[in-house]
Coordinates of C-alpha atoms and ligand atoms in Angstrom, one line a residue:
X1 CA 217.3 -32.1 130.6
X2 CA 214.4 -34.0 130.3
X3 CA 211.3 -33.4 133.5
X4 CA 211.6 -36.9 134.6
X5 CA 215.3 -36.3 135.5
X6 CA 214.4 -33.6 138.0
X7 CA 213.8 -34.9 141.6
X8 CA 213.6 -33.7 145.2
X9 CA 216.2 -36.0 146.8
X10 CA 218.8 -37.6 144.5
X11 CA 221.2 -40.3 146.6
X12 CA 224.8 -40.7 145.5
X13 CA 225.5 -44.2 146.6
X14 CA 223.9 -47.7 147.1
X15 CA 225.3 -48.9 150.4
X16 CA 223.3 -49.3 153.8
X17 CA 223.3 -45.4 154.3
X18 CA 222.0 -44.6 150.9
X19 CA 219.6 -47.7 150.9
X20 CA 218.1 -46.3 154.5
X21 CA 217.8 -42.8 153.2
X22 CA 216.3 -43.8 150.0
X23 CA 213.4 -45.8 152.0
X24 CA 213.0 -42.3 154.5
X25 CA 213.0 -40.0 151.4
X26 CA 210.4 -42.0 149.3
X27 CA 208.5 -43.1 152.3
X28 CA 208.6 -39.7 153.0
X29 CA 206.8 -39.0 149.3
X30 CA 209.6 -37.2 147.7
X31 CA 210.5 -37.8 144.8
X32 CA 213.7 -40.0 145.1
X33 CA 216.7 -41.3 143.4
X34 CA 219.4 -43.6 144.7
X35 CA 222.3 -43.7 141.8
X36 CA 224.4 -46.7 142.2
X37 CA 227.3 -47.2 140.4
X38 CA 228.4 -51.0 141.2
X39 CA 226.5 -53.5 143.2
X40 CA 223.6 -52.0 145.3
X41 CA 225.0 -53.0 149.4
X42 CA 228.2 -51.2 149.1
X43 CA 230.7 -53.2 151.2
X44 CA 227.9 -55.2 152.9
X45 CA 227.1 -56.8 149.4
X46 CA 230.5 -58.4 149.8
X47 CA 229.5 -60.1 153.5
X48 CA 229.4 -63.5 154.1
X49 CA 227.9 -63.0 157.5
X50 CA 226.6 -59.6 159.5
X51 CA 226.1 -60.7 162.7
X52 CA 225.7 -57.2 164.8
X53 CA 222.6 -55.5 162.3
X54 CA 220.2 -55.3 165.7
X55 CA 217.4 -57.4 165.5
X56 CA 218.5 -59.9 163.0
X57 CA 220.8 -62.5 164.8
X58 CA 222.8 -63.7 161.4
X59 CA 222.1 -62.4 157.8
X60 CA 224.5 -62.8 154.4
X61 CA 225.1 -59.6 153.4
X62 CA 223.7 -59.4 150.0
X63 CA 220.5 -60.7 150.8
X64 CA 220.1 -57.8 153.6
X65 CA 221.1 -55.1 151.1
X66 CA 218.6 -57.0 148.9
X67 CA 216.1 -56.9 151.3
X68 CA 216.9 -53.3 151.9
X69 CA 216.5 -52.4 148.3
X70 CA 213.3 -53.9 148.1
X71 CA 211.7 -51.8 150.9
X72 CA 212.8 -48.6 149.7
X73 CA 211.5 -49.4 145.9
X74 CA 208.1 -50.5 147.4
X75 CA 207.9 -46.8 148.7
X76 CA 208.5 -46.1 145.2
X77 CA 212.2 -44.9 145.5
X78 CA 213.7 -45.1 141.7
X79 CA 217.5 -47.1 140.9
X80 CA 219.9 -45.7 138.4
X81 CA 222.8 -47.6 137.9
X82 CA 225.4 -45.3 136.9
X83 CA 228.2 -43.7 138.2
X84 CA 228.5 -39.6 139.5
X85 CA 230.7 -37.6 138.1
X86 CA 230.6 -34.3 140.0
X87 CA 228.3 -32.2 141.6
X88 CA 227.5 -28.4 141.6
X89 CA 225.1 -25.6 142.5
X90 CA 222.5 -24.5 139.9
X91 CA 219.6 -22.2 140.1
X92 CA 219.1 -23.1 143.7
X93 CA 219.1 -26.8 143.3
X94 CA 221.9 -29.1 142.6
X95 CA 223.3 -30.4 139.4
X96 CA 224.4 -34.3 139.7
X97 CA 226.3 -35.1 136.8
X98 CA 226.9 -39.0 135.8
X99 CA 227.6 -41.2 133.1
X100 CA 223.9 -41.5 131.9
X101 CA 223.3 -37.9 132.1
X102 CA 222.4 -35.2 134.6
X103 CA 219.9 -35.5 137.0
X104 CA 218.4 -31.9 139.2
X105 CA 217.6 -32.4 142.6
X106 CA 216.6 -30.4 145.1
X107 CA 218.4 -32.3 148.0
X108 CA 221.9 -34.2 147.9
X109 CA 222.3 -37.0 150.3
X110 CA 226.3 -38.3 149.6
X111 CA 226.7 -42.0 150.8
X112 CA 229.3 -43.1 148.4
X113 CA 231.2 -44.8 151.1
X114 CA 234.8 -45.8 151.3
X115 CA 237.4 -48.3 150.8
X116 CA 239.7 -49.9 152.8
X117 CA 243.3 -49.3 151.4
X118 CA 244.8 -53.0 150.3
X119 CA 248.0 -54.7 150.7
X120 CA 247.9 -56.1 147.2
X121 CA 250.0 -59.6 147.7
X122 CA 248.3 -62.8 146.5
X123 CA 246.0 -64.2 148.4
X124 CA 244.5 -60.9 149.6
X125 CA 241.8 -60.5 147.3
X126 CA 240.6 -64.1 146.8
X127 CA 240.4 -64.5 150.7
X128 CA 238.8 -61.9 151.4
X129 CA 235.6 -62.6 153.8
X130 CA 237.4 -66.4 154.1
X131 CA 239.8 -65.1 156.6
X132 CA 241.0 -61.7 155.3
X133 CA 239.2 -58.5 157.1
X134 CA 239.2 -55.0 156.9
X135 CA 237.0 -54.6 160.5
X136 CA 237.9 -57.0 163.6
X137 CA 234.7 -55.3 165.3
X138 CA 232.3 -56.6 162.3
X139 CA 235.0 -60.1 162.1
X140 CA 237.0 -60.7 165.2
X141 CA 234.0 -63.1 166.9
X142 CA 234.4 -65.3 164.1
X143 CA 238.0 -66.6 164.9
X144 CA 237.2 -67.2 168.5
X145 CA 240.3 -69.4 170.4
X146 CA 242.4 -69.2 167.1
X147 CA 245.5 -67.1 165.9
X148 CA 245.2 -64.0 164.0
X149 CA 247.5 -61.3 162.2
X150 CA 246.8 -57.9 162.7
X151 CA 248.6 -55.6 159.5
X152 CA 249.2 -51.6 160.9
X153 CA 250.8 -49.6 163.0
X154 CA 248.7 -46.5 163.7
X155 CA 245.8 -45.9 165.8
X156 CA 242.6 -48.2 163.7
X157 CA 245.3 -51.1 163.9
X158 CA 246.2 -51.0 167.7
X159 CA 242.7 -50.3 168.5
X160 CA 241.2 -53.8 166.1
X161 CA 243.6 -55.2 167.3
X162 CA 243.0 -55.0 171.0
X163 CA 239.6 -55.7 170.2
X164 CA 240.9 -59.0 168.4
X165 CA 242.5 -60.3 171.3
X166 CA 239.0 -60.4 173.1
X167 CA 238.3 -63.5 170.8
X168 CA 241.4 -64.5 169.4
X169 CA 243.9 -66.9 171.9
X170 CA 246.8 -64.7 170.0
X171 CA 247.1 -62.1 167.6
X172 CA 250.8 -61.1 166.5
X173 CA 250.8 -57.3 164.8
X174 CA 252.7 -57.1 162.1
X175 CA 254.2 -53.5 161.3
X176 CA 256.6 -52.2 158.7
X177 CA 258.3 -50.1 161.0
X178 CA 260.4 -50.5 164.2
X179 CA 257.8 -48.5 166.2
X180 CA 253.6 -48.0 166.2
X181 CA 252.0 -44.8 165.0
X182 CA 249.3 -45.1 167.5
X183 CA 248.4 -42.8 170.1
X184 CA 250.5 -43.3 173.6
X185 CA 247.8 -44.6 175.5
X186 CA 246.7 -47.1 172.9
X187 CA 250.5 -47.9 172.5
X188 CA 250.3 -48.5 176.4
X189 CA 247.5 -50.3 176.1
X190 CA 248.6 -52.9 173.1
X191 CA 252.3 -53.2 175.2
X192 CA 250.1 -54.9 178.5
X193 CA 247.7 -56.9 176.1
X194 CA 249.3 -60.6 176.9
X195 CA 247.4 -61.8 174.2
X196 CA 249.3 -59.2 171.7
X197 CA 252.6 -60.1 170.0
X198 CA 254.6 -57.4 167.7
X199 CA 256.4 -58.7 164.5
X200 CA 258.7 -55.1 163.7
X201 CA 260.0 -54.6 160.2
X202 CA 257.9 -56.8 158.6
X203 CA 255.6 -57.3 155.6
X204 CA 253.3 -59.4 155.0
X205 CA 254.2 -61.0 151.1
X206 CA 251.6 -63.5 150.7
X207 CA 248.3 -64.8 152.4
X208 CA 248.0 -68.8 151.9
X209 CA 244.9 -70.8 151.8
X210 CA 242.4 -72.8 149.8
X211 CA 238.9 -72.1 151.0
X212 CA 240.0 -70.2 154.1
X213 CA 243.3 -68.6 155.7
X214 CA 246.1 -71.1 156.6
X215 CA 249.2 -68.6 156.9
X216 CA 250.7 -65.7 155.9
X217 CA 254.0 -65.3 154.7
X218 CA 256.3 -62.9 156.5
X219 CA 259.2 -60.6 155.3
X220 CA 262.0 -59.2 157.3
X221 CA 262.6 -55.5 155.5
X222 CA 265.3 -55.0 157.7
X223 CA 267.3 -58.5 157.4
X224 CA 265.4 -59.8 154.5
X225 CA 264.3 -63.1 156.3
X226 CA 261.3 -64.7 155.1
X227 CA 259.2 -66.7 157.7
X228 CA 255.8 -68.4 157.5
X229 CA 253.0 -68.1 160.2
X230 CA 250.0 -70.4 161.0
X231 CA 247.0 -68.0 161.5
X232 CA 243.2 -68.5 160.3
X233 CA 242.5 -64.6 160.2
X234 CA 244.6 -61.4 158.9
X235 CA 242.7 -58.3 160.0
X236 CA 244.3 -55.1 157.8
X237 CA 244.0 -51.4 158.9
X238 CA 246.8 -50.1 156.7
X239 CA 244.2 -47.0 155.9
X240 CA 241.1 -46.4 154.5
X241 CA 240.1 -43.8 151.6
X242 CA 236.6 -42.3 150.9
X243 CA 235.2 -41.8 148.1
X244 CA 235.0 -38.1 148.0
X245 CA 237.3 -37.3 144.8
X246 CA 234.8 -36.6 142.4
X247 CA 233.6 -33.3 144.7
X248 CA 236.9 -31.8 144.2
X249 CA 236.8 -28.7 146.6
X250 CA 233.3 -28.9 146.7
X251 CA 232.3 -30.0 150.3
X252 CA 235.0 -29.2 153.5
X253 CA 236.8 -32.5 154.3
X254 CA 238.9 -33.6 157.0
X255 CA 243.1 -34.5 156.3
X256 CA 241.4 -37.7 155.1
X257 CA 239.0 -37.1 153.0
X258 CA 235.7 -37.6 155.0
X259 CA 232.8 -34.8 155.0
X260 CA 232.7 -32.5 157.9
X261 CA 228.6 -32.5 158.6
X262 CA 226.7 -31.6 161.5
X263 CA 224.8 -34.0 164.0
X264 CA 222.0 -33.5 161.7
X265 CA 224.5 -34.8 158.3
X266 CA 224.7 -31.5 156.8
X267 CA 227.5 -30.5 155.2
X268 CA 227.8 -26.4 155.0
X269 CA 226.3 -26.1 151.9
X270 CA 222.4 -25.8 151.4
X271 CA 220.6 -28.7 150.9
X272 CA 223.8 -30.7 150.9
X273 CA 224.4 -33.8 153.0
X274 CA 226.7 -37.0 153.7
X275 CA 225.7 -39.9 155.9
X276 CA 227.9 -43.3 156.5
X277 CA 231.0 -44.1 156.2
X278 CA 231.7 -41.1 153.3
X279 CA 231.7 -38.9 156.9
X280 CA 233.6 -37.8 159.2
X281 CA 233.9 -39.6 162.5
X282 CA 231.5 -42.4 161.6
X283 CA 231.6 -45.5 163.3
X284 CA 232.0 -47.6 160.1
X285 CA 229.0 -50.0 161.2
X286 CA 225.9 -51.0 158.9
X287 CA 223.9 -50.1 161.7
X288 CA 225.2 -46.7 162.1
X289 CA 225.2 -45.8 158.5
X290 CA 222.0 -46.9 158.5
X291 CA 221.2 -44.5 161.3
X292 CA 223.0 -42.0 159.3
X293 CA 221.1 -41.6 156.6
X294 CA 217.7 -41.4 158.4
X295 CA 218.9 -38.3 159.6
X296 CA 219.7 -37.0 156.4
X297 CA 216.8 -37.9 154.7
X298 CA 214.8 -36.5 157.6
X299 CA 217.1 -33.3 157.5
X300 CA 216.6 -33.4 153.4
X301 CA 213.0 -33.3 153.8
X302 CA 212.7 -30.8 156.0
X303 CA 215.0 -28.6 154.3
X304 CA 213.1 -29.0 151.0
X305 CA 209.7 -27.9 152.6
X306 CA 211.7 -24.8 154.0
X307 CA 213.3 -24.1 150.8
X308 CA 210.9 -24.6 148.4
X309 CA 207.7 -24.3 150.7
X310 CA 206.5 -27.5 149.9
X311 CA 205.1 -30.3 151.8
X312 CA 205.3 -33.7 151.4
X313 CA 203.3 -35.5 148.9
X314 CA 202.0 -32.1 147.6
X315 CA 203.4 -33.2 144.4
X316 CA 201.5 -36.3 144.3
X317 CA 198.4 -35.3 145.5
X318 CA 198.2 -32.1 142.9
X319 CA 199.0 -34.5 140.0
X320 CA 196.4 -37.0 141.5
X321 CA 193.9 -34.6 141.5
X322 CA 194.8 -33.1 138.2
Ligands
LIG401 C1 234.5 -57.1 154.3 C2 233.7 -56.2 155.2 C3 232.9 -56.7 156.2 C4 232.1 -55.9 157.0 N1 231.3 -56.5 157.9 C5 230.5 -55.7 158.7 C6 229.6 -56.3 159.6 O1 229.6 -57.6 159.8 N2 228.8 -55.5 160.3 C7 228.8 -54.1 160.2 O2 228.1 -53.5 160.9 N3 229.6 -53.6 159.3 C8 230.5 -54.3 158.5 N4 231.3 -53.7 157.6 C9 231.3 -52.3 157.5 C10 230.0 -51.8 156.7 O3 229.9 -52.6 155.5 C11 230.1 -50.4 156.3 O4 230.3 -49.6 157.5 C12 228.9 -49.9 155.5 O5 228.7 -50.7 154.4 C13 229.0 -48.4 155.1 O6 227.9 -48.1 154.4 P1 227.8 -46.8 153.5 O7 226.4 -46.9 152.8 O8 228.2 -45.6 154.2 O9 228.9 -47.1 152.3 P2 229.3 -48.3 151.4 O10 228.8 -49.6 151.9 O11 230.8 -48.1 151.2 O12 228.5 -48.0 150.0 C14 228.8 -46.9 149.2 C15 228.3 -47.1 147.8 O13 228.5 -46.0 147.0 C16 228.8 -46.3 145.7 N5 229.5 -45.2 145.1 C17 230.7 -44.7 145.4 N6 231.0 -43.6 144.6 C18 230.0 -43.5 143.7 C19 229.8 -42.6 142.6 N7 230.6 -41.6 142.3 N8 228.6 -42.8 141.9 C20 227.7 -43.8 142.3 N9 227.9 -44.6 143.3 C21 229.0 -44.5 144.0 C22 229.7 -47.5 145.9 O14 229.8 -48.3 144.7 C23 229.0 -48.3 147.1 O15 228.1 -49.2 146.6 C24 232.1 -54.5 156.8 C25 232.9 -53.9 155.8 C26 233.7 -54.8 155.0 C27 234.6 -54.1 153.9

């Protein structure tokens, strides 16, 4: 392995998290990597409008991950754009296997995010951000007095969609079965919501619209009737998967997936840590991913002076100095 491969902290993902702990770690003078292996911004890159990033009122998406890039690279944090294989202990250190060769790194921050599970039925993808959401709290203000669709039937959809029906003037949720999932006091809750209609034993087959949502179309599973409905939004919580498959048994993870870490983002292992949506019980926020991986990189950083008794920048200033 070449020397230049070998860093202190190396990032495994591009989104907000990975972006924010990239500009702590480099700030921080280590040595730092981010590997990307799409479109630096994660799901933010794919944002029309972020409206709830405190301290900037309305921002595209792109542009802020954009923006976000550039601060970290100013501090003189290093892009690969490649994807991670797997990951394992060597020597100490850890091994970060990808595409474009192995990188060593004395610190792991994982922030390789998730994805919301899809319907798949036309419409869906092209829509997306014009109508079609995967999170009512980033969304729901945008469809303020008009009708919406929620898609689900466990606890993520009951609870978006209560928090739709703060905006919305009606939201109808359409479930495949002939009863919710959800938790009995969020059940309880949805049940009293006036503003909260149930379509049981449906599908939704197709979502309809030019530039933004018009309808959906409906399907009865359990009389085959096919209905239309007028709405400008579909919100869909039908699941979301992280993208924690290439660590194998690696890391603990919760019945879905996520990484059990501390409060401080450390996973059990040494030197190993997951911030954003990749974790367990995150909010699923730009904001608090952001706040996620500032921990870890401050956690990183303090872990590799411990480890490898050495400071920040002593690197830097030895070479400097010759
Ligand atoms: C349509 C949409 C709209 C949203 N709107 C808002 C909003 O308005 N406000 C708000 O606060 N939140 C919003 N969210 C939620 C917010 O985008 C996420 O909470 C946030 O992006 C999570 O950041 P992250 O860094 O943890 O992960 P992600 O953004 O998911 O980024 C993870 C990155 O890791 C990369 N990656 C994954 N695996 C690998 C690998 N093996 N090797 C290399 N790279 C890898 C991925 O390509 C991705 O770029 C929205 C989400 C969606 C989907």
């Amino acid at each position: 392995m070449a020397d230049n491969r070998e860093y202190d902290i190396v990032i495994i993902g591009g989104g907000p998290a990975g972006l924010a702990a990239g500009l702590y770690g480099a700030r921080g003078r280590r040595k730092t990597v981010l590997i990307e292996k799409g479109v630096v911004g994660g799901q933010i890159a794919l944002t029309e409008l972020v409206e709830n990033y405190p301290g900037i009122p309305q921002v595209n998406g792109f542009d802020l991950a954009q923006t976000m890039l550039q601060q970290a690279e100013s501090y003189g944090m290093e892009t690969e754009y490649t994807e991670v294989r797997s990951l394992a202990q060597r020597d100490g250190k850890w091994l970060v296997e990808t595409e474009a060769g192995d990188f060593l790194a004395k610190a792991v921050i994982l922030t390789a995010g998730a994805e919301y599970n899809k319907l798949g039925v036309p419409g869906e993808e092209r829509l997306t951000g014009k109508g079609v959401s995967y999170c009512a709290t980033c969304d729901a203000a945008f469809f303020k007095d008009q009708e919406a669709v929620v898609v689900g039937g466990g606890d993520a959809a009951v609870e978006e969609g209560l928090f739709t029906t703060r905006y919305v003037s009606k939201a109808t949720l359409v479930h495949r079965r002939d009863e919710l999932r959800a938790s009995a006091i969020l059940q309880e809750r949805a049940f009293a919501d006036p503003k909260l209609t149930f379509a049981w034993n449906t599908v939704v087959t197709e979502i309809v619209g030019d530039e933004q949502v018009q309808s959906v179309r409906l399907k009865n599973v359990a009389t085959g009737e096919e209905t239309s409905m007028d709405v400008s939004a579909v919100f869909i919580f039908i699941g979301q998967h992280p993208n924690t498959d290439f660590l194998g048994e690696l890391v603990p993870k919760d019945p879905g997936g996520h990484i059990v870490v501390d409060e401080w983002m450390a996973t059990p292992l040494p030197g190993l840590y997951a911030a954003g949506d990749v974790r367990q019980n995150s909010a699923r926020q730009v904001a608090s991913s952001v706040g996620d991986g500032v921990t870890a990189a401050i956690a990183a950083d303090h872990y590799v002076s411990a480890k490898f008794h050495e400071s920040a920048g002593q690197k830097a200033e030895t070479a400097a100095t010759g």
